[in-house]
PDB file of C-alpha atoms in Angstrom:
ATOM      1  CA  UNK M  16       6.378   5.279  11.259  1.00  0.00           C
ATOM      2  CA  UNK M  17       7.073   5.988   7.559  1.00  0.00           C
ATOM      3  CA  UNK M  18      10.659   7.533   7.250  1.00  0.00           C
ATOM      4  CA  UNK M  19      10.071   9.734  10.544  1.00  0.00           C
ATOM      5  CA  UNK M  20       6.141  10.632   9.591  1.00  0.00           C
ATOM      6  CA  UNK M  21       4.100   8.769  12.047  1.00  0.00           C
ATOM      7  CA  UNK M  22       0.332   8.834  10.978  1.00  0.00           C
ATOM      8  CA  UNK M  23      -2.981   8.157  12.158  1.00  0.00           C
ATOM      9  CA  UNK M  24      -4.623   6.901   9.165  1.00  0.00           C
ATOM     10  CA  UNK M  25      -3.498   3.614   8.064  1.00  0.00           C
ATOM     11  CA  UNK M  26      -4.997   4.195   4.889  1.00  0.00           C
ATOM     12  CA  UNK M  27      -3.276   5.510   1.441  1.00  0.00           C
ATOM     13  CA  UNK M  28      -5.728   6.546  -0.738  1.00  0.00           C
ATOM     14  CA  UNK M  29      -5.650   6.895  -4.660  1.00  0.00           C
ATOM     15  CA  UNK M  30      -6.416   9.417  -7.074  1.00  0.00           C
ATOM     16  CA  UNK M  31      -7.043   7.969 -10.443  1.00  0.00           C
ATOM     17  CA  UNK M  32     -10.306   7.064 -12.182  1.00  0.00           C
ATOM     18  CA  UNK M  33     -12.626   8.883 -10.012  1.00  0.00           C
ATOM     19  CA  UNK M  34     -15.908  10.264 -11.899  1.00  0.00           C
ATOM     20  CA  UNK M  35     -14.675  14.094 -11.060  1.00  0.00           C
ATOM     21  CA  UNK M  36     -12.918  15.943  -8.618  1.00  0.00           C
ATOM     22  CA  UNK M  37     -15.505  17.006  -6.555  1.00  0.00           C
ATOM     23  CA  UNK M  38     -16.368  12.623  -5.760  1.00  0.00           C
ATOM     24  CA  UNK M  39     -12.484  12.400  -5.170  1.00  0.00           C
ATOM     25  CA  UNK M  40     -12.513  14.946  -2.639  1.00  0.00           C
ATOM     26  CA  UNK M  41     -15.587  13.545  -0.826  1.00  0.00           C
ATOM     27  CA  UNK M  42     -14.000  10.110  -1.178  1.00  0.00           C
ATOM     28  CA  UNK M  43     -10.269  11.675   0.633  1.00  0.00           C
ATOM     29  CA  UNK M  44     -12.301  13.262   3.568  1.00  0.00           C
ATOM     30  CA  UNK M  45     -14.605  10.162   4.092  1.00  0.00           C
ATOM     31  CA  UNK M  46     -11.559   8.167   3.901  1.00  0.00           C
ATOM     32  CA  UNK M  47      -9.505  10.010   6.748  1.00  0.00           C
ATOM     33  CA  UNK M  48      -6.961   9.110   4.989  1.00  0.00           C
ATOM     34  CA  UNK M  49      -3.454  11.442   5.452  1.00  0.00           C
ATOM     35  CA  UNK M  50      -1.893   9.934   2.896  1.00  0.00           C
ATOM     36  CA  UNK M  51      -2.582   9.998  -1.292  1.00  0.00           C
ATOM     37  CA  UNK M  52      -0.950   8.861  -4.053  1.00  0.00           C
ATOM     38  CA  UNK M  53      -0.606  11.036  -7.685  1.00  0.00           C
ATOM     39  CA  UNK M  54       0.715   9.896 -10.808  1.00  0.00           C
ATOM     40  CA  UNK M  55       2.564  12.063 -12.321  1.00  0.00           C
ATOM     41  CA  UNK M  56       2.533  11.053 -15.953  1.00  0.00           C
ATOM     42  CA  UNK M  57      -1.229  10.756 -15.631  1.00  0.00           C
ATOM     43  CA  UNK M  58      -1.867  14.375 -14.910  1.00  0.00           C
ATOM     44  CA  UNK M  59      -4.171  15.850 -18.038  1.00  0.00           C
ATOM     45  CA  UNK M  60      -4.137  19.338 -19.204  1.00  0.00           C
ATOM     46  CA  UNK M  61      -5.879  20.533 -15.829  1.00  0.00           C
ATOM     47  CA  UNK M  62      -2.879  19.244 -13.863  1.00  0.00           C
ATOM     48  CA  UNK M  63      -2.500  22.995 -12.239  1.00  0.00           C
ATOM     49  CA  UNK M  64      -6.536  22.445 -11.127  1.00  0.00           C
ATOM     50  CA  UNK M  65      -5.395  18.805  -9.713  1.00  0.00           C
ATOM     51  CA  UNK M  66      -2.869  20.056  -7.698  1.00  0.00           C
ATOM     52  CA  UNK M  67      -4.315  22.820  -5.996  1.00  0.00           C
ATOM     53  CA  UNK M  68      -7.430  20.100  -5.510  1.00  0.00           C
ATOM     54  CA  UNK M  69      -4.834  17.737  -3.632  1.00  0.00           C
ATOM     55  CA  UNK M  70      -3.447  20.787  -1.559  1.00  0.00           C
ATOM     56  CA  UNK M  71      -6.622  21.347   0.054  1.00  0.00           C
ATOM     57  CA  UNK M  72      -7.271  18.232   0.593  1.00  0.00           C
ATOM     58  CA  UNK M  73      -4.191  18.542   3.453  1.00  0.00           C
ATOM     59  CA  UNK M  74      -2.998  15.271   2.970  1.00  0.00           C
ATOM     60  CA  UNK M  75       0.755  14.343   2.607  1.00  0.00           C
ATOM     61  CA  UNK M  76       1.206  13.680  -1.426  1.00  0.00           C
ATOM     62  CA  UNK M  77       3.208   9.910  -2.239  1.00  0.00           C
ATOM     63  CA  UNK M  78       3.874  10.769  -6.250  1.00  0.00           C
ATOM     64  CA  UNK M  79       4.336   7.581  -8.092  1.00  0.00           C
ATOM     65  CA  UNK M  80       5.866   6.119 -11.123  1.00  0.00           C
ATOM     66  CA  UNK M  81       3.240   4.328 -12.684  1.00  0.00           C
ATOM     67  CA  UNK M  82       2.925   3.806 -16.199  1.00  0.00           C
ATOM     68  CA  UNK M  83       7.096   3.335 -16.328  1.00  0.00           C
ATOM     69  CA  UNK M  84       8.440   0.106 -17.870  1.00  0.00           C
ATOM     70  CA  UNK M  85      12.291   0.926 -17.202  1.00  0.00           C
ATOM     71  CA  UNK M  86      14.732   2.174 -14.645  1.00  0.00           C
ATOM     72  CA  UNK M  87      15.119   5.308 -16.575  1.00  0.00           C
ATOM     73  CA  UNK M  88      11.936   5.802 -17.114  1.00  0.00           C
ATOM     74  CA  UNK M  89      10.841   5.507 -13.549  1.00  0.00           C
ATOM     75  CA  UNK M  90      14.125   7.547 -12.363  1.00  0.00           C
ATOM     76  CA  UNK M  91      13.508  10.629 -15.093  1.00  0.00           C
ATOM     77  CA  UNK M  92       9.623  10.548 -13.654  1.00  0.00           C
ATOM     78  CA  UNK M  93      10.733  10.713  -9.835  1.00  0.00           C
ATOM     79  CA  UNK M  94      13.082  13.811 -10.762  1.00  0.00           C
ATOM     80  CA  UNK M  95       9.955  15.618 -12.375  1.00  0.00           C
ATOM     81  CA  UNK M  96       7.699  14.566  -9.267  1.00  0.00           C
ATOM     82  CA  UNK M  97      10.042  16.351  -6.632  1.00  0.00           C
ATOM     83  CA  UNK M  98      10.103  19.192  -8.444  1.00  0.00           C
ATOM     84  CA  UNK M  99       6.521  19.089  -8.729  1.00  0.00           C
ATOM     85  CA  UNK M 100       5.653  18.379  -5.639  1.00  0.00           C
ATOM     86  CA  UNK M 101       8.372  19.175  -3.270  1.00  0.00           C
ATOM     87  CA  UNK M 102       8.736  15.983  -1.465  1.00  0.00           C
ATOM     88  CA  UNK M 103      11.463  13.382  -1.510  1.00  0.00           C
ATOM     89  CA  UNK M 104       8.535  10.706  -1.152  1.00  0.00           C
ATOM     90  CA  UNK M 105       8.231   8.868  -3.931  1.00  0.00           C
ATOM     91  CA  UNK M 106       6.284   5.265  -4.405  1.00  0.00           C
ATOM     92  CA  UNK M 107       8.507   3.576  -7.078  1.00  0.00           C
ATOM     93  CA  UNK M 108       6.825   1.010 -10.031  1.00  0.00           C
ATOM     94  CA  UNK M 109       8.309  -0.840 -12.855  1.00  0.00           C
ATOM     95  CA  UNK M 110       6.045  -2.484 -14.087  1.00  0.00           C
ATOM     96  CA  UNK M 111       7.583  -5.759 -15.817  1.00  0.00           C
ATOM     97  CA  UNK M 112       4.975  -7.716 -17.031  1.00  0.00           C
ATOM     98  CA  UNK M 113       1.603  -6.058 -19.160  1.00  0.00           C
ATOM     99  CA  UNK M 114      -0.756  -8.323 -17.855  1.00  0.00           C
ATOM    100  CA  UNK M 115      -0.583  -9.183 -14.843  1.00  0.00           C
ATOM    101  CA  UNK M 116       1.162  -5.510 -13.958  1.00  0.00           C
ATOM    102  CA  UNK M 117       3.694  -7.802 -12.006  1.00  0.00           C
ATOM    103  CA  UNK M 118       6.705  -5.156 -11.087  1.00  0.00           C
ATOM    104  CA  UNK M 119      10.189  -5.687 -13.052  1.00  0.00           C
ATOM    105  CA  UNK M 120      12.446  -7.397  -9.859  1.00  0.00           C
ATOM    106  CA  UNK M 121      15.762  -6.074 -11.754  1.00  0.00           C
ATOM    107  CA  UNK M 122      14.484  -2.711 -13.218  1.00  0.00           C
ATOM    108  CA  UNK M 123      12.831  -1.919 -10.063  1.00  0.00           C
ATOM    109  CA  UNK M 124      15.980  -2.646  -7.440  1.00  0.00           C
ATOM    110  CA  UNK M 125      18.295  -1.063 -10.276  1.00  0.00           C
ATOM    111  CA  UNK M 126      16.008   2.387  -9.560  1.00  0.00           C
ATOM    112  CA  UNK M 127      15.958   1.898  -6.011  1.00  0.00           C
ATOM    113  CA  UNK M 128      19.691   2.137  -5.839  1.00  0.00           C
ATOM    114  CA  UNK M 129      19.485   5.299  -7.983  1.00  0.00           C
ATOM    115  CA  UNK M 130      17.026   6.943  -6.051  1.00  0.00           C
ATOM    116  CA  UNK M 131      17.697   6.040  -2.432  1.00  0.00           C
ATOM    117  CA  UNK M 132      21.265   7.488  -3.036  1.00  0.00           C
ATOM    118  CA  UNK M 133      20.016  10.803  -4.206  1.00  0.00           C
ATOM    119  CA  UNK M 134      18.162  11.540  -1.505  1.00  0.00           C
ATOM    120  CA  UNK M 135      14.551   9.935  -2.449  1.00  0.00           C
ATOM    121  CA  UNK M 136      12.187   7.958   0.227  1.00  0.00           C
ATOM    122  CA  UNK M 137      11.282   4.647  -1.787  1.00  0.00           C
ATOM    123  CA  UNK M 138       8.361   3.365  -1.218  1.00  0.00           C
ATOM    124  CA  UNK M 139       9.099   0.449  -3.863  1.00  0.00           C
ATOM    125  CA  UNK M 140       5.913  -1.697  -5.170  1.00  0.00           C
ATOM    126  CA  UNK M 141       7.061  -5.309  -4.841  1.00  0.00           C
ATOM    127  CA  UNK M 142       6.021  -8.947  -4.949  1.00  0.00           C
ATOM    128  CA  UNK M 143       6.609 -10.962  -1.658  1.00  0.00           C
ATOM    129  CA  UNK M 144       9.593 -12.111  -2.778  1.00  0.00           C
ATOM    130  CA  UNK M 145      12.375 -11.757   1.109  1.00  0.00           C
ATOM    131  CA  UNK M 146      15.127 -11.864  -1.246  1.00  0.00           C
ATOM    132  CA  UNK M 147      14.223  -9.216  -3.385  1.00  0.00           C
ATOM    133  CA  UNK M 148      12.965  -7.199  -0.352  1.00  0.00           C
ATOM    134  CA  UNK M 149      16.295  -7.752   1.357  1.00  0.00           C
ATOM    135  CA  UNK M 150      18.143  -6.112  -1.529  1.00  0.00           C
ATOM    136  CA  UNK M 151      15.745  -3.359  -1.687  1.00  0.00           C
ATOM    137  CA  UNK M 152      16.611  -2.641   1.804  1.00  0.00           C
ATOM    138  CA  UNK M 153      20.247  -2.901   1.328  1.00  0.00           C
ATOM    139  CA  UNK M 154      19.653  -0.050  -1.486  1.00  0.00           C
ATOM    140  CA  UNK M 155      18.375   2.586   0.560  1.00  0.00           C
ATOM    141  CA  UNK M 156      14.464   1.900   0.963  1.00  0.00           C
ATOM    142  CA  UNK M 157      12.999   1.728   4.736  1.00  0.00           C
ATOM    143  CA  UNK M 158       9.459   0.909   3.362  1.00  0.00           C
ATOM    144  CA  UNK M 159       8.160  -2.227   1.232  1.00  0.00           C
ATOM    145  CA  UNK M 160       4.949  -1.817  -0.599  1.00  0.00           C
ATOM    146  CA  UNK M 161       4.379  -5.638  -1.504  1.00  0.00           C
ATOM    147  CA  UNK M 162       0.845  -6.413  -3.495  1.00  0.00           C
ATOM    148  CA  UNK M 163      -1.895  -8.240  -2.347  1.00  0.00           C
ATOM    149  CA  UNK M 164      -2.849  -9.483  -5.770  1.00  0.00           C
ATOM    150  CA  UNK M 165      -2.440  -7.824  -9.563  1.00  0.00           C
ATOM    151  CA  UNK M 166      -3.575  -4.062  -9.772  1.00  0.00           C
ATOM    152  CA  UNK M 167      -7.056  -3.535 -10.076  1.00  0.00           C
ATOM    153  CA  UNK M 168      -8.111  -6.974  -9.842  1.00  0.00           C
ATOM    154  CA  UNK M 169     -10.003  -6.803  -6.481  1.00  0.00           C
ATOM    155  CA  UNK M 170      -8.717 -10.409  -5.529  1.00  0.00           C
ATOM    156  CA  UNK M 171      -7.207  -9.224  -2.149  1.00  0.00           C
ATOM    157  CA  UNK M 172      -4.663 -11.453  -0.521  1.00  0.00           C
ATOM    158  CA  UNK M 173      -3.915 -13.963  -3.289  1.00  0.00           C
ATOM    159  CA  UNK M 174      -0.621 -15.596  -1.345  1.00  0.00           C
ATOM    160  CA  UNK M 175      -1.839 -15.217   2.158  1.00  0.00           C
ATOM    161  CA  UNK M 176       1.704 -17.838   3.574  1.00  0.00           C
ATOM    162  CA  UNK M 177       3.720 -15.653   0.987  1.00  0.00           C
ATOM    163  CA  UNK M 178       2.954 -12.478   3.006  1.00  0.00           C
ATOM    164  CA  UNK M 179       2.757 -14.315   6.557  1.00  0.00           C
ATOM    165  CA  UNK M 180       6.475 -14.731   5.465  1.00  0.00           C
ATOM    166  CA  UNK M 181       7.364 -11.624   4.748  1.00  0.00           C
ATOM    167  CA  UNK M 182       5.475 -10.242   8.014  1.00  0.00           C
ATOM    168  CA  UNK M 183       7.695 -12.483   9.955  1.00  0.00           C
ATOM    169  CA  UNK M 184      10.772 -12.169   7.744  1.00  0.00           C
ATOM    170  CA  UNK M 185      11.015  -8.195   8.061  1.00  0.00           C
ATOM    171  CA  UNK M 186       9.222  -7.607  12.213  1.00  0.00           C
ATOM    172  CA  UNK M 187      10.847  -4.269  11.685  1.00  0.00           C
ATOM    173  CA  UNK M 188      10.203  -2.837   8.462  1.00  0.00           C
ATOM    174  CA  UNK M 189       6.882  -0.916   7.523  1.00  0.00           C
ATOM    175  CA  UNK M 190       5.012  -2.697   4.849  1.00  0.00           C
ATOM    176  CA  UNK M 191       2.067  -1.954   3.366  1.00  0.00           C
ATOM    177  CA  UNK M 192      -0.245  -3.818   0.930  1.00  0.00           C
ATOM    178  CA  UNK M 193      -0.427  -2.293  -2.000  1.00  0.00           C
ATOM    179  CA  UNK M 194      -2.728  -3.336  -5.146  1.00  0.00           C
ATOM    180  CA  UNK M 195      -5.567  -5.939  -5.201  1.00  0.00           C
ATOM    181  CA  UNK M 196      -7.625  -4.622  -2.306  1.00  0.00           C
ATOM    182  CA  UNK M 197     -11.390  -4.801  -4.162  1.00  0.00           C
ATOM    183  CA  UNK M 198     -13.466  -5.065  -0.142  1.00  0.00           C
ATOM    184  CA  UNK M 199     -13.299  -3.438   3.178  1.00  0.00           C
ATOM    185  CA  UNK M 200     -12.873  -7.257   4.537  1.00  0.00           C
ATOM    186  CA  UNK M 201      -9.811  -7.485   2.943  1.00  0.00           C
ATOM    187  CA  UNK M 202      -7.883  -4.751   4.374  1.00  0.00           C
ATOM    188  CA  UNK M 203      -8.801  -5.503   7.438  1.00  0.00           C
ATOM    189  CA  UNK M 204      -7.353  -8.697   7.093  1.00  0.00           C
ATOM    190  CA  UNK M 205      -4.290  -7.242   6.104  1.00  0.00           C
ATOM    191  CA  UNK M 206      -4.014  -5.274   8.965  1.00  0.00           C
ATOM    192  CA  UNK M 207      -4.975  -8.108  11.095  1.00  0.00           C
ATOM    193  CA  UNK M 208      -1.777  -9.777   9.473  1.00  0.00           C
ATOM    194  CA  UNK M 209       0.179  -7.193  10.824  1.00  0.00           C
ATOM    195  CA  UNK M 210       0.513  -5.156   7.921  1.00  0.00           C
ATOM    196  CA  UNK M 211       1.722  -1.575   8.428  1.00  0.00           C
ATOM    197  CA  UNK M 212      -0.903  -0.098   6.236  1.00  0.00           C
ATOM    198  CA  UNK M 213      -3.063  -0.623   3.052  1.00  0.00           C
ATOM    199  CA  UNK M 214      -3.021   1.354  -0.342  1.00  0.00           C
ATOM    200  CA  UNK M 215      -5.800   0.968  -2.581  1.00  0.00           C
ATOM    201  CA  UNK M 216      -7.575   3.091  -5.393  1.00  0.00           C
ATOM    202  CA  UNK M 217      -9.624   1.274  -7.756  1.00  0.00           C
ATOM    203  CA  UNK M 218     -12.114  -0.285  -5.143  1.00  0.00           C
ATOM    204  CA  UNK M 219     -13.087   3.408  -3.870  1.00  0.00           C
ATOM    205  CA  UNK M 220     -12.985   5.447  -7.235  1.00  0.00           C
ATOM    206  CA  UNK M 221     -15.437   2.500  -9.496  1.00  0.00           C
ATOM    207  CA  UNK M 222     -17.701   2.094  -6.367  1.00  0.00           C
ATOM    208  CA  UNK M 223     -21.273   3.209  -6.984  1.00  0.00           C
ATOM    209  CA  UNK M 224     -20.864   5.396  -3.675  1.00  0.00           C
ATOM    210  CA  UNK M 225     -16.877   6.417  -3.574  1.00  0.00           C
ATOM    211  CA  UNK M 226     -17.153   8.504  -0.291  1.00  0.00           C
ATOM    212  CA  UNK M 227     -19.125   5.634   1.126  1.00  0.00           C
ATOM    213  CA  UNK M 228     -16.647   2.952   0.271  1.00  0.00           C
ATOM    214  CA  UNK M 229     -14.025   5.041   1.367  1.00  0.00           C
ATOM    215  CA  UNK M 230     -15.266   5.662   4.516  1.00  0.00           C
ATOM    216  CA  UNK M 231     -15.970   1.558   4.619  1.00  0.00           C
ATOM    217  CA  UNK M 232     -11.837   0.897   4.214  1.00  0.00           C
ATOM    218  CA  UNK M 233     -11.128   3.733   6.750  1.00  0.00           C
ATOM    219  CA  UNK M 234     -13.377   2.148   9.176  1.00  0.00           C
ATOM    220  CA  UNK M 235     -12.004  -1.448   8.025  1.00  0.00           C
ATOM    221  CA  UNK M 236      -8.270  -0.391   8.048  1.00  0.00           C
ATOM    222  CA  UNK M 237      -8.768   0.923  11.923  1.00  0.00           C
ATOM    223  CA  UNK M 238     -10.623  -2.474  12.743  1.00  0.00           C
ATOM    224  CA  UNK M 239      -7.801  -4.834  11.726  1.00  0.00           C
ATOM    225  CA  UNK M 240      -5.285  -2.441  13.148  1.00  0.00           C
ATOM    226  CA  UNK M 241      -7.649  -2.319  16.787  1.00  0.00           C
ATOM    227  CA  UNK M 242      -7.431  -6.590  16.474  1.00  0.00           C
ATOM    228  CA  UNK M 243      -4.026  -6.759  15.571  1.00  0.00           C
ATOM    229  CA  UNK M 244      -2.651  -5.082  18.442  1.00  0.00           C
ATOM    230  CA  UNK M 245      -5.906  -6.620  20.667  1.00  0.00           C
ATOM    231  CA  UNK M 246      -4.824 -10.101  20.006  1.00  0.00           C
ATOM    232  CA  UNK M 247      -6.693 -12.470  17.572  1.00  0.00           C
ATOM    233  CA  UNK M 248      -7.633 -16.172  18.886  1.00  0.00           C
ATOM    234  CA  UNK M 249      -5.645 -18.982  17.413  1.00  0.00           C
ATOM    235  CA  UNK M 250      -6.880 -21.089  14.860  1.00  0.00           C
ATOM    236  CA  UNK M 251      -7.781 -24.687  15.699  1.00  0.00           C
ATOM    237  CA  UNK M 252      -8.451 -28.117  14.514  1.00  0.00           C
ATOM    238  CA  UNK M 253     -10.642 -29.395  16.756  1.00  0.00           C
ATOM    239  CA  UNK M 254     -13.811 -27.429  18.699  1.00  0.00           C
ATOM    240  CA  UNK M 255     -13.361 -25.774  21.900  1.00  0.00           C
ATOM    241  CA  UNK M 256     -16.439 -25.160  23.954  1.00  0.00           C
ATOM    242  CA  UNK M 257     -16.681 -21.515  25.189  1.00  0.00           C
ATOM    243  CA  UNK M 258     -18.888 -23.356  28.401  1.00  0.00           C
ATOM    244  CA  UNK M 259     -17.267 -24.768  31.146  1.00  0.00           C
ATOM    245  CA  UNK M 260     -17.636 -28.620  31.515  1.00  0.00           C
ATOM    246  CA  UNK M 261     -16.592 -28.933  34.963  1.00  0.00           C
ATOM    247  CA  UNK M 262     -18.978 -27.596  37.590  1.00  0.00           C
ATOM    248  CA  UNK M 263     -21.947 -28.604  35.799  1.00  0.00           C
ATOM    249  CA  UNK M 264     -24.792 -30.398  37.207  1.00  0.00           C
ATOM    250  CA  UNK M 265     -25.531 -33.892  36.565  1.00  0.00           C
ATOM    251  CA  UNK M 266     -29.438 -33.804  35.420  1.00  0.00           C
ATOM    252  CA  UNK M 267     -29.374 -37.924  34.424  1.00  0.00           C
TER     253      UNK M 267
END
C-alpha cells in the first residue's frame, strides 16, 4: 500500500533513455508495471507528445526531481510537476554528490519537510541510513525509496546487511529499492528481502530487447514477492541431507 494506492505490480518502471517512444511503450506493457516515473526537467520540446504517450499507457505517473542539486531546486520542480501532472505524488532527489549520484542527507530531509507539509506524497530517494529514514518519516513521508547501489551502475544490492537493517528497522513502512538494479536476479532478491517494490530504468531502456527485459523484471519482481511471502529456507553452515537417515537399510 503506497499512501492508500494498493497495486498489483511491484514494479516502477522508468522513462528516460529509451531508443523512442514507441520501444518505451512496448517496454511499460511488457513490464505490467502500474507505476512510472517522469522527470520533469528532462522533458524536450515534444513534452506535450510525452505526456499524452504516458496517458495511454494507463499507468499512475510518480514525477521526480532528478537533475536538482538543492532544496529549492527540488521544491520549485515538485510545484511545476503537480501542476503538470495533477498528482500530489512526487519521488523526491537531491542529488549531493556528482559521482557517485549519492542523495544530499540535509538538502533532501530539508525538502521533505517542505513538501510533506504542503500536501505532497514523498517518495524520498535515500541511502540506508535508519537515522536519516527516521527523520524523513517524522517530516511527513510514508514511503522510503533507499538505493540498491549508485544510479545506473547495474551493481544491484551493494550493502545487502545495510538494507537487512533497514527491512527490520522500519516492518511497517513501504520501501522500495530504487537505483542500481542492472538484472532480473537482482530484484528478485530484493523482493525476497522483503522489499516493498523495485524501481529501475536504465537496465530496461539500454537492453538490446527493452520489452523483453522488461517483461524479465516483471516476471522477476512477482517471483521474489511469491518467495517472500512462501517462506525461503534458512541459510546454514553445515549440510543437511534432504534423505532420511533413519529407516534405511543396512546393505553391509
Amino acid at each position: 500500500m503506497f499512501y492508500g494506492t494498493e497495486l498489483s505490480s511491484r514494479l516502477f518502471l522508468g522513462t528516460a533513455q529509451y531508443p523512442s517512444p514507441a520501444i518505451l511503450a512496448e517496454a511499460i506493457s511488457a513490464s505490467g508495471t502500474e507505476v512510472i516515473t517522469v522527470s520533469l526537467r528532462r522533458e524536450g520540446p515534444g513534452g506535450a507528445a510525452f505526456r499524452d504517450l504516458i496517458a495511454a499507457t494507463g499507468c499512475r505517473v510518480l514525477p521526480n526531481t532528478a537533475g536538482c542539486h538543492s532544496a529549492r531546486e527540488a521544491i520549485t520542480t515538485a510545484h511545476m510537476a503537480r501542476e503538470v501532472f495533477g498528482t500530489n505524488w512526487i519521488k523526491l532527489e537531491v542529488i549531493g554528490h556528482a559521482d557517485t549520484l549519492q542523495p544530499d542527507p540535509f538538502a533532501l530531509l530539508e525538502a521533505a519537510r517542505v513538501l510533506c507539509a504542503e500536501g505532497f506524497e514523498v517518495f524520498p530517494y535515500t541511502t540506508e541510513d535508519l537515522i536519516l529514514g527516521e527523520k524523513l518519516i517524522e517530516a511527513g513521508s510514508r514511503v522510503l525509496m533507499p538505493w540498491g547501489a549508485p544510479i545506473g551502475s547495474g551493481q544491484g544490492l551493494r550493502n545487502i546487511d545495510g538494507l537487512r537493517s533497514m527491512r527490520a528497522h522500519f516492518p511497517d513502512i513501504p520501501l522500495v529499492i530504487d537505483a542500481g538494479i542492472g538484472a532480473p536476479s537482482q530484484a528478485a532478491q530484493a523482493m525476497e528481502m522483503g522489499f516493498d517494490a523495485v524501481l529501475l530504468n536504465t537496465a530496461v531502456a539500454k537492453a538490446l530487447d527493452p520489452a523483453g527485459m522488461a517483461r524479465a523484471f516483471g516476471q522477476a519482481v512477482e517471483a521474489g514477492l511469491t518467495a517472500h511471502r512462501a517462506g525461503l529456507m534458512p541459510r546454514r553452515d553445515m549440510a543437511s541431507a534432504s534423505t532420511p537417515i533413519f529407516g534405511m537399510a543396512a546393505l553391509a
